[in-house]
Amino acid sequence: DTAVSQTPKYLVTQMGNDKSIKCEQNLGHDTMYWYKQDSKKFLKIMFSYNNKELIINETVPNRFSPKSPDKAHLNLHINSLELGDSAVYFCASSPPFGAGYTFGSGTRLTVV
Amino acid sequence: GDSVTQMEGPVTLSEEAFLTINCTYTATGYPSLFWYVQYPGEGLQLLLKATKADDKGSNKGFEATYRKETTSFHLEKGSVQVSDSAVYFCALSDPRGATNKLIFGTGTLLAVQP
């Protein structure tokens, strides 16, 4: 039973489209995250929710909007997709401080 | 702000060689330190962690010791296998912060040849 699951695994879309990535965790963690991994493997945090409340909102274009309907789900909606949005997006969850994250397997987004 | 610096890769070794991947950090507080591993096409997996100075994290033959005096958390393994080929990320989080944000190094690609 997958702990953190993301869908879809691959997403190919044209510039200007709107798309969503879904994430669900069954670990009972209160905190969830979205990270972006670029082509050089660099990981940067985008957002974090704690029990449905936004607690981290890094410098991300406002075309990106997270939504957390409950503490087990954190979705990412992206409007007006651009070529530079092509990356792998990882969802993660964690218990309280110091315990580390559990990551999903990633969504590879390709904008053409 | 807090940051993590890792040695640049790729690191190419023969099977059974000794591995060291250097990691140093900058933090105002006393962070928790982590090593994550990413196998090709997969997400990141927690490899080991240490939460205070002089702690040693270990898992699957990998070890790292939290050295406060040198602000380092170097990853070591005595004898690598082909199956260890992956990207390794050093990371920190500040447990006193308002969030549990993980800050990652740039990753080090390890390629082990038979």
Coordinates of C-alpha atoms in Angstrom, one line a residue:
Chain A
D1 CA 0.0 0.0 0.0
T2 CA 1.7 3.2 -1.2
A3 CA 2.4 5.7 1.5
V4 CA 2.5 8.9 -0.6
S5 CA 0.9 8.5 -4.1
Q6 CA 0.9 11.0 -6.9
T7 CA -1.0 11.1 -10.1
P8 CA -0.3 11.2 -12.9
K9 CA 3.2 9.9 -13.1
Y10 CA 3.8 11.5 -16.5
L11 CA 2.1 14.6 -17.9
V12 CA 2.7 16.0 -21.4
T13 CA 0.8 19.2 -22.3
Q14 CA 1.0 22.2 -24.5
M15 CA 1.9 25.7 -23.5
G16 CA -1.0 27.7 -22.1
N17 CA -2.9 24.7 -20.8
D18 CA -4.1 24.3 -17.2
K19 CA -3.3 21.0 -15.4
S20 CA -3.5 19.5 -12.0
I21 CA -1.4 17.0 -10.0
K22 CA -2.9 15.1 -7.2
C23 CA -1.2 13.8 -4.0
E24 CA -2.5 11.6 -1.2
Q25 CA -0.8 10.2 1.8
N26 CA -2.0 7.4 4.1
L27 CA 0.6 7.8 6.9
G28 CA -1.5 10.1 9.1
H29 CA 1.0 12.9 8.8
D30 CA -0.2 16.4 9.5
T31 CA 2.2 18.2 7.0
M32 CA 2.5 17.9 3.3
Y33 CA 4.8 19.5 0.7
W34 CA 5.3 20.2 -3.0
Y35 CA 8.9 20.3 -4.3
K36 CA 10.1 21.0 -7.8
Q37 CA 13.2 19.1 -9.2
D38 CA 14.8 20.7 -12.2
S39 CA 16.8 19.1 -15.0
K40 CA 20.0 19.4 -12.9
K41 CA 18.3 17.5 -10.0
F42 CA 18.1 20.6 -7.8
L43 CA 15.2 20.3 -5.3
K44 CA 13.3 23.5 -4.2
I45 CA 10.4 23.6 -1.9
M46 CA 7.2 25.3 -3.3
F47 CA 4.5 24.9 -0.7
S48 CA 3.7 23.3 2.6
Y49 CA 0.4 22.7 4.3
N50 CA 0.0 21.7 7.9
N51 CA -3.4 20.2 8.7
K52 CA -4.9 22.0 5.7
E53 CA -3.3 25.4 6.6
L54 CA -0.7 26.9 4.2
I55 CA 2.6 27.4 6.1
I56 CA 5.2 27.7 3.4
N57 CA 4.7 29.6 0.2
E58 CA 8.1 30.2 -1.5
T59 CA 8.6 32.5 -4.4
V60 CA 6.5 30.7 -6.9
P61 CA 4.5 32.2 -9.8
N62 CA 0.9 32.7 -8.8
R63 CA 0.0 30.4 -11.7
F64 CA 0.7 27.7 -9.2
S65 CA -2.0 27.1 -6.7
P66 CA -2.0 24.4 -4.1
K67 CA -5.2 23.0 -2.6
S68 CA -5.6 20.9 0.5
P69 CA -9.2 19.5 1.0
D70 CA -8.1 17.5 4.0
K71 CA -4.8 16.7 5.7
A72 CA -4.3 13.5 3.6
H73 CA -4.5 15.3 0.3
L74 CA -2.5 18.1 -1.3
N75 CA -3.1 18.9 -5.0
L76 CA -1.2 21.3 -7.2
H77 CA -3.0 23.2 -10.0
I78 CA -1.0 25.0 -12.6
N79 CA -2.5 27.6 -14.9
S80 CA -1.2 28.8 -18.3
L81 CA 1.7 26.4 -18.4
E82 CA 5.0 27.6 -19.7
L83 CA 8.0 25.8 -21.1
G84 CA 10.0 26.6 -17.9
D85 CA 7.5 24.6 -15.8
S86 CA 8.8 21.4 -17.3
A87 CA 10.3 19.5 -14.3
V88 CA 9.6 16.7 -11.9
Y89 CA 7.2 17.6 -9.1
F90 CA 7.4 15.7 -5.9
C91 CA 4.8 15.5 -3.1
A92 CA 6.0 14.6 0.4
S93 CA 4.6 14.3 3.9
S94 CA 6.1 14.4 7.3
P95 CA 5.3 13.9 11.0
P96 CA 6.6 16.5 13.5
F97 CA 10.1 18.0 13.3
G98 CA 13.3 16.0 12.8
A99 CA 11.7 12.8 11.5
G100 CA 12.3 13.4 7.8
Y101 CA 9.9 13.3 4.8
T102 CA 8.3 10.5 2.9
F103 CA 8.2 11.3 -0.8
G104 CA 6.0 10.3 -3.6
S105 CA 7.4 8.9 -6.8
G106 CA 7.1 12.1 -8.7
T107 CA 5.2 13.6 -11.6
R108 CA 7.3 14.4 -14.7
L109 CA 5.7 17.4 -16.4
T110 CA 6.7 18.2 -19.9
V111 CA 5.4 21.3 -21.5
V112 CA 5.7 21.5 -25.3
Chain B
G1 CA 19.9 31.6 5.5
D2 CA 20.4 28.0 6.1
S3 CA 22.2 26.1 3.3
V4 CA 23.8 22.7 2.4
T5 CA 26.9 22.3 0.2
Q6 CA 27.7 18.9 -1.4
M7 CA 30.6 17.8 -3.4
E8 CA 30.0 17.9 -7.1
G9 CA 29.6 14.7 -9.0
P10 CA 29.6 12.5 -10.8
V11 CA 31.5 10.1 -8.5
T12 CA 32.6 7.0 -10.4
L13 CA 33.8 4.0 -8.4
S14 CA 34.5 0.4 -9.0
E15 CA 32.5 -2.2 -7.0
E16 CA 33.8 -2.8 -3.5
A17 CA 35.6 0.6 -3.4
F18 CA 35.3 3.0 -0.4
L19 CA 32.8 5.8 -0.8
T20 CA 32.8 9.3 0.7
I21 CA 30.5 12.1 -0.3
N22 CA 31.2 15.3 1.4
C23 CA 28.4 17.5 2.9
T24 CA 28.8 20.7 4.9
Y25 CA 26.0 23.0 6.2
T26 CA 25.4 26.5 7.3
A27 CA 22.7 27.0 9.9
T28 CA 22.0 29.5 12.7
G29 CA 20.5 26.9 15.0
Y30 CA 21.1 23.2 15.6
P31 CA 19.6 21.5 12.6
S32 CA 18.7 17.9 12.0
L33 CA 20.7 16.4 9.2
F34 CA 19.6 13.8 6.6
W35 CA 20.9 11.8 3.6
Y36 CA 18.3 10.9 0.9
V37 CA 18.9 8.6 -2.0
Q38 CA 17.1 8.8 -5.4
Y39 CA 17.4 5.8 -7.7
P40 CA 16.8 6.4 -11.4
G41 CA 13.1 7.2 -12.2
E42 CA 12.1 7.1 -8.5
G43 CA 11.3 9.5 -5.7
L44 CA 13.6 10.3 -2.8
Q45 CA 14.1 7.8 0.0
L46 CA 15.4 8.6 3.5
L47 CA 18.7 6.8 3.9
L48 CA 19.8 8.0 7.3
K49 CA 19.5 10.9 9.7
A50 CA 21.1 12.5 12.8
T51 CA 19.4 15.0 15.1
K52 CA 22.2 16.2 17.3
A53 CA 26.0 16.7 17.4
D54 CA 28.1 13.5 17.4
D55 CA 25.1 11.3 16.5
K56 CA 25.9 8.7 13.8
G57 CA 23.2 7.7 11.4
S58 CA 23.5 4.4 9.6
N59 CA 21.6 2.3 7.2
K60 CA 22.3 -0.4 4.5
G61 CA 26.1 -0.1 5.2
F62 CA 26.0 3.7 4.8
E63 CA 27.1 6.0 7.7
A64 CA 27.3 9.7 8.5
T65 CA 28.4 11.5 11.7
Y66 CA 27.0 14.9 12.7
R67 CA 30.1 17.0 13.3
K68 CA 29.2 20.3 14.8
E69 CA 32.7 21.6 15.0
T70 CA 33.3 21.2 11.3
T71 CA 29.6 21.7 10.3
S72 CA 29.8 18.5 8.3
F73 CA 27.8 15.3 7.7
H74 CA 29.8 13.3 5.2
L75 CA 28.3 10.1 3.8
E76 CA 30.6 6.9 3.8
K77 CA 30.3 3.3 2.8
G78 CA 33.1 0.8 3.1
S79 CA 32.3 -1.3 0.0
V80 CA 29.9 0.0 -2.7
Q81 CA 27.9 -2.2 -5.0
V82 CA 26.5 -1.6 -8.5
S83 CA 23.0 -1.3 -6.9
D84 CA 24.2 1.8 -4.9
S85 CA 24.3 3.8 -8.2
A86 CA 22.0 6.7 -7.5
V87 CA 21.8 10.4 -6.7
Y88 CA 22.5 11.2 -3.0
F89 CA 21.2 14.3 -1.4
C90 CA 22.3 15.9 1.9
A91 CA 19.6 17.9 3.6
L92 CA 18.9 19.8 6.8
S93 CA 15.9 21.1 8.7
D94 CA 15.8 23.4 11.7
P95 CA 13.6 21.8 14.4
R96 CA 13.2 25.2 16.1
G97 CA 11.7 26.8 13.0
A98 CA 8.1 27.4 12.5
T99 CA 8.0 24.9 9.6
N100 CA 9.7 21.6 9.0
K101 CA 11.2 22.8 5.7
L102 CA 13.9 20.6 4.3
I103 CA 16.8 22.4 2.6
F104 CA 18.6 20.1 0.1
G105 CA 22.1 20.2 -1.3
T106 CA 22.5 19.9 -5.1
G107 CA 22.8 16.2 -5.1
T108 CA 25.8 13.9 -6.0
L109 CA 25.5 11.3 -8.7
L110 CA 27.3 8.0 -7.8
A111 CA 28.0 5.6 -10.6
V112 CA 29.4 2.2 -9.5
Q113 CA 31.0 0.0 -12.2
P114 CA 31.3 -3.7 -12.0

